[in-house]
XYZ file of C-alpha atoms in Angstrom:
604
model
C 31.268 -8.565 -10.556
C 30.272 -5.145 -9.876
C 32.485 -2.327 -9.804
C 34.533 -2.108 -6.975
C 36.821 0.956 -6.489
C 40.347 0.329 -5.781
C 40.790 2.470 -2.516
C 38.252 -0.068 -0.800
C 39.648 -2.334 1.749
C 39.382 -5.976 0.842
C 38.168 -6.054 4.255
C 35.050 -3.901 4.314
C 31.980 -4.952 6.188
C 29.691 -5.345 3.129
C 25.700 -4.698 3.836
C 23.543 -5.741 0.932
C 19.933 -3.671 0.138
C 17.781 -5.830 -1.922
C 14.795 -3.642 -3.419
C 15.520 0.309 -3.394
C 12.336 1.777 -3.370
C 11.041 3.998 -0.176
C 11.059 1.428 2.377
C 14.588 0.280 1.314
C 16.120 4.388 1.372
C 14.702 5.180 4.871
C 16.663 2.203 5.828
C 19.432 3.274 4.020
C 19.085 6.941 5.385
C 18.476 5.484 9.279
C 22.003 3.098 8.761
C 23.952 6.175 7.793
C 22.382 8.457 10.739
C 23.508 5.410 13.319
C 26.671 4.609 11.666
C 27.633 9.097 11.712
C 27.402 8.783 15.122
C 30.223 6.292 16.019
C 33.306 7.950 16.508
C 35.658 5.084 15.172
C 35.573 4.355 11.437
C 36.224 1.285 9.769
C 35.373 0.603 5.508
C 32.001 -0.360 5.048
C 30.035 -1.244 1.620
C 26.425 -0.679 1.193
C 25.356 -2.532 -1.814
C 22.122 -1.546 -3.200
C 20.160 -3.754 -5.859
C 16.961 -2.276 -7.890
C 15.776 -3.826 -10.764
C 15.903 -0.431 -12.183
C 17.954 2.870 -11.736
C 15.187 4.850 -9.946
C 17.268 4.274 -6.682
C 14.991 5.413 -3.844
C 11.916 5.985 -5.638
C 11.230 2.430 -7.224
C 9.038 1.646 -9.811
C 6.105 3.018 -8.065
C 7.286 6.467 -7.667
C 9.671 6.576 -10.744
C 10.138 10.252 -11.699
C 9.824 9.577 -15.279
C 6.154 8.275 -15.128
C 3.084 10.769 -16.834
C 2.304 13.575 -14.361
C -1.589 12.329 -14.650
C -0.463 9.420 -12.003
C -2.071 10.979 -8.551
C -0.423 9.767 -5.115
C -3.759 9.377 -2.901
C -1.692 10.468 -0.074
C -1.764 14.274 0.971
C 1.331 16.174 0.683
C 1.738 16.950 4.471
C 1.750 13.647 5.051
C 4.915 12.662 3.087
C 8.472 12.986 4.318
C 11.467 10.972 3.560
C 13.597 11.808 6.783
C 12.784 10.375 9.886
C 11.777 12.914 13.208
C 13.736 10.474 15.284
C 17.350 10.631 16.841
C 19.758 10.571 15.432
C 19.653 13.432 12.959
C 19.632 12.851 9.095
C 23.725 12.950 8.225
C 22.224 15.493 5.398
C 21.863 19.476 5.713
C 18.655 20.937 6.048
C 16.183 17.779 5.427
C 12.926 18.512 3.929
C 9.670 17.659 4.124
C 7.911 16.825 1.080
C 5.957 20.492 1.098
C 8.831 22.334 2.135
C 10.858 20.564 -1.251
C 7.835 20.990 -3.351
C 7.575 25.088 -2.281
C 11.502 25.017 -2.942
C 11.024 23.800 -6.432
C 8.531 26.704 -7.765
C 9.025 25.632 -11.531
C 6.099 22.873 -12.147
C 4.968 23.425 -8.064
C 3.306 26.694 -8.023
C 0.489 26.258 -5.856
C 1.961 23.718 -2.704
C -0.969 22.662 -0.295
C -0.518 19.999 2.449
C -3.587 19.211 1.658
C -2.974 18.749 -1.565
C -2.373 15.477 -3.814
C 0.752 15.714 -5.951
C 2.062 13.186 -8.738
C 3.719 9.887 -8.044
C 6.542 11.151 -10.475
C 7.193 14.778 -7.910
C 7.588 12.447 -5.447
C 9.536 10.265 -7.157
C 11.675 13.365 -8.006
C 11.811 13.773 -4.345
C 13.186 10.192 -3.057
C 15.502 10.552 -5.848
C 17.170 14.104 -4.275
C 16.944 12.938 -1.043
C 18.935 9.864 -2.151
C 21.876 12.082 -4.203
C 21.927 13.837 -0.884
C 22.462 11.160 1.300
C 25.252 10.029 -1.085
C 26.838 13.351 -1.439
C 26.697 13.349 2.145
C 27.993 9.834 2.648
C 31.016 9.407 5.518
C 34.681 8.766 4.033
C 34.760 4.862 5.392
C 31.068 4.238 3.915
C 31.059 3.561 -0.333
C 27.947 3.661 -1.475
C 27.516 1.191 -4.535
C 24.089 0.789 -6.350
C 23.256 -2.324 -8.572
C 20.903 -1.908 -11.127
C 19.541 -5.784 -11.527
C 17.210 -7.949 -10.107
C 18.611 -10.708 -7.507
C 17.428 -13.651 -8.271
C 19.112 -15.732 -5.533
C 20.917 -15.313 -2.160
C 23.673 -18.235 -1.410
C 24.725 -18.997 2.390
C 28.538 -18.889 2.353
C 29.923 -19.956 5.464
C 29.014 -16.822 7.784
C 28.779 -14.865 4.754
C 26.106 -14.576 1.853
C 26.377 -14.035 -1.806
C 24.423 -12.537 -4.014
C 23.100 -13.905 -7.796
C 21.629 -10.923 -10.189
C 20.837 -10.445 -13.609
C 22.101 -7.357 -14.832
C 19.798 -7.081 -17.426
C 22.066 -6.864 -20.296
C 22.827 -10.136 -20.172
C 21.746 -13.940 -19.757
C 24.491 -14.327 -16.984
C 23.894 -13.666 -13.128
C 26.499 -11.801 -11.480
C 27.523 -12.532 -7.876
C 28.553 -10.086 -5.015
C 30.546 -12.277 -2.222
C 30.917 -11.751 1.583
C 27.714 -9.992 2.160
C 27.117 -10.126 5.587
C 23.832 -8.284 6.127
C 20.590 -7.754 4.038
C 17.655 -5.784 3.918
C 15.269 -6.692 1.718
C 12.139 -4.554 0.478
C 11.307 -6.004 -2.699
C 8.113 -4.500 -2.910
C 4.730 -6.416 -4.088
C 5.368 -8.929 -6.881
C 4.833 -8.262 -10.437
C 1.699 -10.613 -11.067
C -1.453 -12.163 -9.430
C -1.304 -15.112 -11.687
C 1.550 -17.029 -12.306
C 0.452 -19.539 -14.273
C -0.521 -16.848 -17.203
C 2.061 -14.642 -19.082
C 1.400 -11.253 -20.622
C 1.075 -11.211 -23.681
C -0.863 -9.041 -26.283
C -4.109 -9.824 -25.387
C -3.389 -10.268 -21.885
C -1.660 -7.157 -19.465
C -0.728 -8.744 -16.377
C 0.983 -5.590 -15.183
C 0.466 -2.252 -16.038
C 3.658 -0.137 -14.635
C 4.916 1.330 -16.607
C 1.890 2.507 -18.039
C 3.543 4.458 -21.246
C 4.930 0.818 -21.704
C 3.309 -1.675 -20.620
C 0.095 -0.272 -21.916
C 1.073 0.906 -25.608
C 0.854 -2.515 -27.511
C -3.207 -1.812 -26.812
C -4.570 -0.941 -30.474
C -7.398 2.119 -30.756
C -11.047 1.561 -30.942
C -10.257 -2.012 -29.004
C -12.619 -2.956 -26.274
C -10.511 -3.566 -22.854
C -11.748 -5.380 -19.854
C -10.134 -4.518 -16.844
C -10.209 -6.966 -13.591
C -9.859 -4.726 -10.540
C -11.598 -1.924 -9.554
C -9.092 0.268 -7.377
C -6.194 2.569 -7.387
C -4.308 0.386 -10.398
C -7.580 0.120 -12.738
C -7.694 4.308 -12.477
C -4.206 4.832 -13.613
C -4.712 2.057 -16.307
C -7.519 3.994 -17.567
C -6.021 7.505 -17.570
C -3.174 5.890 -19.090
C -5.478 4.536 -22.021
C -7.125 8.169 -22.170
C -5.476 11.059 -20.630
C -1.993 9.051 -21.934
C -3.349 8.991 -25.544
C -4.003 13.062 -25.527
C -7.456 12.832 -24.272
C -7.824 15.841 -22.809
C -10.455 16.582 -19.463
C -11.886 19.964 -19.210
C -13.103 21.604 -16.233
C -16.055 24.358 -16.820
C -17.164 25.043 -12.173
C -17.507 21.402 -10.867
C -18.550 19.764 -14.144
C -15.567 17.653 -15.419
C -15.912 16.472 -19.463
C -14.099 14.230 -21.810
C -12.790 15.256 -25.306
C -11.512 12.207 -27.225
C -8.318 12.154 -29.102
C -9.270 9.152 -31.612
C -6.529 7.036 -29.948
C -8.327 5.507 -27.137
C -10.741 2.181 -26.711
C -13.719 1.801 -28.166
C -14.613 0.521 -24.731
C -13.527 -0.286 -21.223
C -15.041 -2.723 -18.968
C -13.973 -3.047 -15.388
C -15.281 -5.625 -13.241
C -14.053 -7.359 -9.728
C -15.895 -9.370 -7.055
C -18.410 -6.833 -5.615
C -18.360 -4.413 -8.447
C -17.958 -1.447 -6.188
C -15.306 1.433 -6.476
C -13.520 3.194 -4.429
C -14.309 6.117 -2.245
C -12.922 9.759 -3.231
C -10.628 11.391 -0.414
C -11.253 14.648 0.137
C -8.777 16.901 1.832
C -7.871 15.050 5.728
C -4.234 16.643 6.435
C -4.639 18.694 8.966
C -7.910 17.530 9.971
C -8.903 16.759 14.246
C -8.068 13.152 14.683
C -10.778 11.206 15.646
C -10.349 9.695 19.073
C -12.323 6.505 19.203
C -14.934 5.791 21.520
C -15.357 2.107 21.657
C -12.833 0.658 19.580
C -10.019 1.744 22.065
C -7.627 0.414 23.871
C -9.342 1.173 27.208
C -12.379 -0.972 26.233
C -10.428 -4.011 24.599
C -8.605 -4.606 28.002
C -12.079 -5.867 28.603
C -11.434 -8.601 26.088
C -10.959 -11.882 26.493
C -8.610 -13.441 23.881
C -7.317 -16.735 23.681
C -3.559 -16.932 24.104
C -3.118 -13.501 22.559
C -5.189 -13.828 19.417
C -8.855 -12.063 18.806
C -11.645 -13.129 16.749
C -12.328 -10.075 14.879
C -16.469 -11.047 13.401
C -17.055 -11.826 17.107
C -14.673 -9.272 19.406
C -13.495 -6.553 17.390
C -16.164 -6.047 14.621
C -18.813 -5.018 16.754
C -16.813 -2.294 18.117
C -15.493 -1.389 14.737
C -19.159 -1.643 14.018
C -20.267 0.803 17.005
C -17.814 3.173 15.875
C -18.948 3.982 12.729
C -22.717 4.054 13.589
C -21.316 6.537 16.329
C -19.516 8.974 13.886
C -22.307 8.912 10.961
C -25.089 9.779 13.501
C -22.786 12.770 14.940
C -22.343 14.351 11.383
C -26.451 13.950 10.965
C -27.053 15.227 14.453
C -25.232 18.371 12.901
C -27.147 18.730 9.926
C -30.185 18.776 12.118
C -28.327 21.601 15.056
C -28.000 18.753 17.323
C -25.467 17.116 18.779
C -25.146 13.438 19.745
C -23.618 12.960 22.713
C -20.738 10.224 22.904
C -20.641 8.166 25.837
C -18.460 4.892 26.439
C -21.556 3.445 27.032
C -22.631 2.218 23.504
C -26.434 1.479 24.909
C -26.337 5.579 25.672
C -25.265 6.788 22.876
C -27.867 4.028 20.829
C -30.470 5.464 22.833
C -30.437 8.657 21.412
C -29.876 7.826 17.972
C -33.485 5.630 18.395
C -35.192 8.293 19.594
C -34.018 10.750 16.535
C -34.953 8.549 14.426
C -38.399 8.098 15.858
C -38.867 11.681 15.641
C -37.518 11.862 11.926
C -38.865 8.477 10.072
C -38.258 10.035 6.868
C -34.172 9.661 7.344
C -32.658 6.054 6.205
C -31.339 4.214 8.775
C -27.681 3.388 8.455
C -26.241 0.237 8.221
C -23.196 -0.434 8.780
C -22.926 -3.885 6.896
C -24.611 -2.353 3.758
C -22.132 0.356 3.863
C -19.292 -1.371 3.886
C -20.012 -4.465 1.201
C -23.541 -4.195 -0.043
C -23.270 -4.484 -3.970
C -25.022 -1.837 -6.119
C -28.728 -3.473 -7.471
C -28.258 -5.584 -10.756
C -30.911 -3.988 -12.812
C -28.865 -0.929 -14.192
C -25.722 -1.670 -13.264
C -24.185 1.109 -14.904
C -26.510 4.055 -14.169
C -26.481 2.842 -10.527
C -22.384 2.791 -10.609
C -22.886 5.952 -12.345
C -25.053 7.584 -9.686
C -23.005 6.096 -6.469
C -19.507 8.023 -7.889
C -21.267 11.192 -8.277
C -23.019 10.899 -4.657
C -19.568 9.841 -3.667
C -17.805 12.940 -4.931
C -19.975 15.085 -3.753
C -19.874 14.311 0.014
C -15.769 14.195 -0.818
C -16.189 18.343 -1.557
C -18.266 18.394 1.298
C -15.347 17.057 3.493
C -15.347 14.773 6.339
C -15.861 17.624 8.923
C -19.960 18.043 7.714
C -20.618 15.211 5.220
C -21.997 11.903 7.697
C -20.940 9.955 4.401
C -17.228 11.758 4.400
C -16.654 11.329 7.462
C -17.802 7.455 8.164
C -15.900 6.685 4.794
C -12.739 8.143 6.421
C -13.240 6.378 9.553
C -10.933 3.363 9.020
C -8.258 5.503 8.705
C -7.986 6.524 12.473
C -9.127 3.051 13.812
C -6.433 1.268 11.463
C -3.566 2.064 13.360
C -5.143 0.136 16.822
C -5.945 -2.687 14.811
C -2.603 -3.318 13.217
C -1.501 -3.615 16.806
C -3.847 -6.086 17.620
C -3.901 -8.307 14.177
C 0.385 -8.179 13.463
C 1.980 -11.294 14.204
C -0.583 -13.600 14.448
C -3.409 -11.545 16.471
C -6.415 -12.590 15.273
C -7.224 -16.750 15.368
C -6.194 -18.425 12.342
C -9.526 -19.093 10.556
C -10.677 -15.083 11.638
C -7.687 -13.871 10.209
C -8.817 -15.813 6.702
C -11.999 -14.323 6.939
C -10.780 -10.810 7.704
C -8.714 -10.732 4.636
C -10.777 -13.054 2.452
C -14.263 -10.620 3.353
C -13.218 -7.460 5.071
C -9.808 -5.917 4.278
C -10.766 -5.134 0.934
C -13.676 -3.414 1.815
C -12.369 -1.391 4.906
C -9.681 -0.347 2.394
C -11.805 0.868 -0.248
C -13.511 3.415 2.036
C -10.594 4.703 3.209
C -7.991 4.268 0.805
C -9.801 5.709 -2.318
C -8.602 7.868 -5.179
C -8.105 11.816 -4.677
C -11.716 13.665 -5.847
C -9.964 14.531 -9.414
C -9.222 11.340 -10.413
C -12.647 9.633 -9.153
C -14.309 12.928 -11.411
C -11.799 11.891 -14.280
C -13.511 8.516 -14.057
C -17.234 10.131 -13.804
C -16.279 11.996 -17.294
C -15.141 8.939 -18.596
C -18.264 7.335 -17.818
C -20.496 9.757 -18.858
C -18.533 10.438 -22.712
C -19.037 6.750 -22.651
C -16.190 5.473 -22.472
C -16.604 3.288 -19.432
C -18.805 1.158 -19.140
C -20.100 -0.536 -15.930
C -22.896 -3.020 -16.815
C -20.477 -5.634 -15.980
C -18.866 -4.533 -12.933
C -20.182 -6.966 -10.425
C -18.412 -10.566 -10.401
C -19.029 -11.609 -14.047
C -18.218 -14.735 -15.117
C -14.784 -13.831 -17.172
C -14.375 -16.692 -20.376
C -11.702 -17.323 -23.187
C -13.263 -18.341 -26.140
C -11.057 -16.644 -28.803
C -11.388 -13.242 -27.321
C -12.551 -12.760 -23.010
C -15.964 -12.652 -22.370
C -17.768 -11.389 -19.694
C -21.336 -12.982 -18.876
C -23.649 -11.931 -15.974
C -25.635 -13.666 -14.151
C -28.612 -12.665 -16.328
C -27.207 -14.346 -19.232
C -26.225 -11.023 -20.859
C -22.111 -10.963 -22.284
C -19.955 -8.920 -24.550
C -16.233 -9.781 -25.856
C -13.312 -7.719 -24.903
C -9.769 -7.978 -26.879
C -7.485 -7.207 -24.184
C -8.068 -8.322 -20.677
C -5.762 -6.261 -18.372
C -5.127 -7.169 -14.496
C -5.197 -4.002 -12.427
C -5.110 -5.722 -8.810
C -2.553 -5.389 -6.308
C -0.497 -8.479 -6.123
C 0.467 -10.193 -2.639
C 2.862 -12.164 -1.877
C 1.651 -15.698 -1.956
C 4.532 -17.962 -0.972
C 2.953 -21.463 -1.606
C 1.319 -20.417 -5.019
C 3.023 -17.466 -6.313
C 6.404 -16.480 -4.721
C 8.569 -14.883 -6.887
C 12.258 -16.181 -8.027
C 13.614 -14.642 -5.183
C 11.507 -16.314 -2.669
C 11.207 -19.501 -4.320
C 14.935 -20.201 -4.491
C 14.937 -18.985 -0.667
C 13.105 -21.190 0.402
C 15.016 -23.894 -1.883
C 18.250 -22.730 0.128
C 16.040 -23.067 3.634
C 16.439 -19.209 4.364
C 12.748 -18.647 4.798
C 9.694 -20.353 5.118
C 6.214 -19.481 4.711
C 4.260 -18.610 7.950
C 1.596 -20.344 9.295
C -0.891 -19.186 11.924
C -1.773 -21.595 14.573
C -3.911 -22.467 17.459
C -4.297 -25.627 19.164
C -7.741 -26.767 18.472
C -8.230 -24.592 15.373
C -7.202 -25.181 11.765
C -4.764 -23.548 10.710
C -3.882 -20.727 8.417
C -1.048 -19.681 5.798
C -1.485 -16.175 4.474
C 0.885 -16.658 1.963
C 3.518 -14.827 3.844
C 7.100 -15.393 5.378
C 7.619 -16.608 8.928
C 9.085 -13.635 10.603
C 10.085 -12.357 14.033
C 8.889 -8.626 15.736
C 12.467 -6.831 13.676
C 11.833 -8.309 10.842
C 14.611 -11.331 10.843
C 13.150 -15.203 9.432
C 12.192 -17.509 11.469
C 12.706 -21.269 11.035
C 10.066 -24.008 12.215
C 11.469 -24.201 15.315
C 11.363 -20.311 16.003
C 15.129 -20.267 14.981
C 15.723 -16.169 13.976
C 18.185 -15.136 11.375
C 19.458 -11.721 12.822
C 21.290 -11.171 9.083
C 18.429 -11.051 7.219
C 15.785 -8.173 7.690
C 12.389 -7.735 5.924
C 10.474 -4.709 5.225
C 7.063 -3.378 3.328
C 5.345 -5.637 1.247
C 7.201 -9.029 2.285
C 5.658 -8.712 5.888
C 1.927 -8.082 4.851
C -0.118 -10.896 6.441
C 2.069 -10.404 9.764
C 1.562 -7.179 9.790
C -1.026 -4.734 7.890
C -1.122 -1.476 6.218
C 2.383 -1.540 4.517
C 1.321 0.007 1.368
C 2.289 3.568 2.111
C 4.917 6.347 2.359
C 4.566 6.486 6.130
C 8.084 6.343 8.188
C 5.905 5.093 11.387
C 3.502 2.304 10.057
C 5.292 -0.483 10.810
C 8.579 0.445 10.614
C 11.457 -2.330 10.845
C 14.598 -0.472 9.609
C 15.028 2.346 12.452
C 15.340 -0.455 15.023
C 17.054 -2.575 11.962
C 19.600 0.051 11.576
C 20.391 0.835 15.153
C 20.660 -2.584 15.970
C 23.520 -3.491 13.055
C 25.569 -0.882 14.228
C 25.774 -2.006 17.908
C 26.344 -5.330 16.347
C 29.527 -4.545 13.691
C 31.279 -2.188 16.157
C 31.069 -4.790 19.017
C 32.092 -7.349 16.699
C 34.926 -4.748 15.507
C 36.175 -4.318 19.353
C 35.843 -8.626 19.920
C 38.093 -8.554 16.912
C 40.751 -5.790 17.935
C 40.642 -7.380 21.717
C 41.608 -10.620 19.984
């Protein structure tokens, strides 16, 4: 059992936090602003379980990772308290900047705008935690786990808790929990039927770890082309005292002798990410077409949309809209935006009739085309350095900028339309299977250092791109890669640098597997009468959060947040305190609950 200090009452409420990352301390932080405000105390025990002792930063954010790990998420943006009533129990909360300008040592020059490490921002969670236990009632104990549950057991009206401590084989149980938040963050691997092993990374946090057993003057293939391949291939350069020099924009690579002889990434449409330039404190974009006003117009059936049929053509609209404005500019026009699409089409014909010479945009090609075959490398080459240049330019002048930042501002509509089962079952497949990715990678991309880091890397030859596009990926000894010209090489360590989801009926996790064992949750399935239906890999859950049973049964004790909701909901992979944000309501709602139950119980 865990420690349990004497001067606790045997009858404590006891509230369980399974996962102690972000989303898991602004829960924590929005219990202990309710729970402040209730005039009569009675013991309570938060429990908090993380599979390591970062407590409120996680793995993600754990301040002891290498400083060359970039959030892509400006500083401005990031702050752990919430703006919302009722106050933070702790003095003086502060926003990310305002810590960052507090701490001068290692923080000299603090920009909103800026993009700081994952480890300051670790450091950051981590304060804000110590504060909010330093700051902690008298009648709340604050008691942090460090294990991984591996089980939770219905007793009676109670639960219980099975961990592994990780110092041992045995699982340790905490009894008479009687709520539970869980934000367990994304799983640890995309294929569960392969372990990692020497020649095969399946994870690659942490990177100083996980990423050491990797010999020098190996070749490495990497499947995945996003945010996780650029950290794993800083952390086989930059990590092994490579060292990047800057001489005006140019960015070079000096080798230390310690890195691959090689690296070749590949996914399915061989294309990378998109640099973000600066956007904090940037006009938000107020859509035209893709808008509420205009979707009333919509007819959807029962509540859900096809997006290919309803919403993409807005989204499409939208973005032929704001690339033509940007080129209007660079010509001293202006195009002028009407809600009328036909209008605003109009005039975008007729420049182009007067200006053949200028490519006409397409939206399709610019979100998914793949690069040309022939040259696979130079052309990968060439699109990053286009890419980083329109970054600098900034999404205020640059058409390319600004259209690449686009999904950004329309995201936050379409969560509201897609969450809980928005879109018809086979559309929502398709939006995941051929869209999300790609929406994602225009928006979502790297800060413009670390997409330059990557250009250096290429060009000192390093990286090498020629099989970047959907290769056939073999095991004959070593992994081979083989295009579909017949050309291959052999790589000695295959890595996996893709997000994992959570995949309930192929890939759930311990955790969720034995849930579902005990009945606690089941895996959602979107359905429409008519239509076939669609499992997203997901759990069945209600609007708070709480799992739902076949029969729409809700189980108010349990409470999801973050990664576990993705596929009823979208976007949870970030900082933000708004995007979809189950534990304010979460935490307001327990306290009403335990001090009603509390007066029930006195009354009796």
């Amino acid at each position: 059992m865990a420690y349990k200090p004497p001067s606790i009452p045997e009858d404590s409420v006891k509230i369980a936090f399974i996962g102690f990352g972000p989303k898991g301390l602004y829960g924590m932080e929005r219990l202990l602003a309710n729970l402040a405000q209730e005039e009569a105390a009675f013991p309570i025990e938060l429990h908090l379980f993380n599979k390591s002792n970062s407590f409120g930063a996680g793995d993600i954010y754990n301040p002891n990772q290498p400083p060359y790990l970039l959030m892509n998420y400006s500083n401005g943006y990031i702050n752990m308290w919430s703006e919302g009533l009722p106050e933070a129990i702790v003095e003086h909360p502060k926003s990310f900047v305002k810590w960052l300008s507090d701490n001068e040592v290692g923080f000299p020059d603090v920009k909103a705008d800026g993009f700081s490490s994952r480890a300051a921002v670790g450091r950051y969670l981590t304060e804000g935690f110590e504060q909010l236990m330093e700051s902690c009632p008298a009648h709340i104990t604050i008691i942090p786990h460090v294990g991984e549950v591996k089980n939770i057991e219905k007793t009676g009206e109670s639960y219980r808790l099975l961990y592994h401590n990780g110092k041992s084989e045995l699982l340790e149980s905490e009894e008479d929990i009687q709520n539970i938040l869980i934000c367990t963050g994304h799983p640890c691997v995309n294929d569960p039927d392969a372990s990692s092993n020497a020649s095969y990374i399946d994870f690659i946090y942490p990177v100083d770890k996980r990423l050491y057993q990797i010999p020098p003057f190996s070749t490495v293939a990497i499947r995945g082309m996003g945010l996780t391949f650029i950290d794993a291939v800083l952390g086989l350069t930059e990590g092994r005292n490579g060292k990047f020099i800057t001489e005006g924009k140019k960015m070079t690579y000096v080798r230390s002798g310690l890195e691959p002889e090689k690296i070749y990434p590949f996914s399915k449409s061989g294309l990378m990410m998109m640099p973000r330039g600066n956007t904090f404190g940037k006009p938000t974009y107020s859509p035209c077409f893709f808008n509420e006003d205009l979707l009333k117009y919509l007819e959807d059936l029962d509540g859900k949309y096809d997006f290919e049929k309803q919403l993409l053509p807005l989204i499409e609209q939208e973005f032929i809209a704001v690339y033509y404005s940007k080129v209007f500019m660079e010509y001293g026009m202006r195009l002028h935006l009407s809600r009328d699409y036909s209008e605003v089409k109009a005039q975008i014909d007729r420049f182009l009739d007067q200006h053949p010479d200028i490519p006409v945009f397409d939206f399709h090609d610019f979100l998914m085309n793949p690069l040309p075959q022939d040259n696979l490398h130079t052309n990968t080459k060439e699109c990053i350095r286009i890419h980083i240049e329109q970054a600098e330019i900034g999404v205020e002048k640059s058409a390319i900028a600004a259209t690449a930042d686009l999904w950004r501002h329309l995201s936050e509509l379409f969560n509201e339309l897609y969450k809980f089962g928005g879109l018809l079952p086979q559309s929502q497949k398709l939006f995941l299977e051929k869209y999300a990715g790609h929406l994602n990678r225009l928006s979502y991309g790297p800060p413009i250092e670390n997409m330059k880091k990557i250009a250096a890397l290429a060009e000192a030859g390093l990286i090498d791109f020629s099989y970047a596009q959907n290769p056939t990926l073999l095991k004959n000894g070593k992994f081979v890669l083989a295009s579909e010209k017949g050309a291959s090489i052999e790589a000695d360590i295959l890595i996996d640098a893709r997000i994992p989801k959570v995949q309930l009926h192929r890939c759930a996790g311990e955790l969720f597997e034995n849930m579902m064992n005990e009945g606690l949750i089941h895996p959602y399935v979107n359905r429409q009468e008519g239509k076939l239906d669609y499992r997203p890999g997901c759990l069945a859950i209600n609007e708070k959060g709480h799992p739902m049973d076949p029969s729409g049964l809700v189980n108010p004790a349990l409470t999801f947040s973050g990664t576990p909701t993705e596929g009823l909901t979208y976007d949870n992979d970030t900082l933000s305190r708004k995007r979809n944000d189950f534990v304010s309501a979460w935490a307001k709602d327990l306290t009403e609950s335990l001090y009603k139950k509390k007066e029930a119980a006195q009354l009796n």
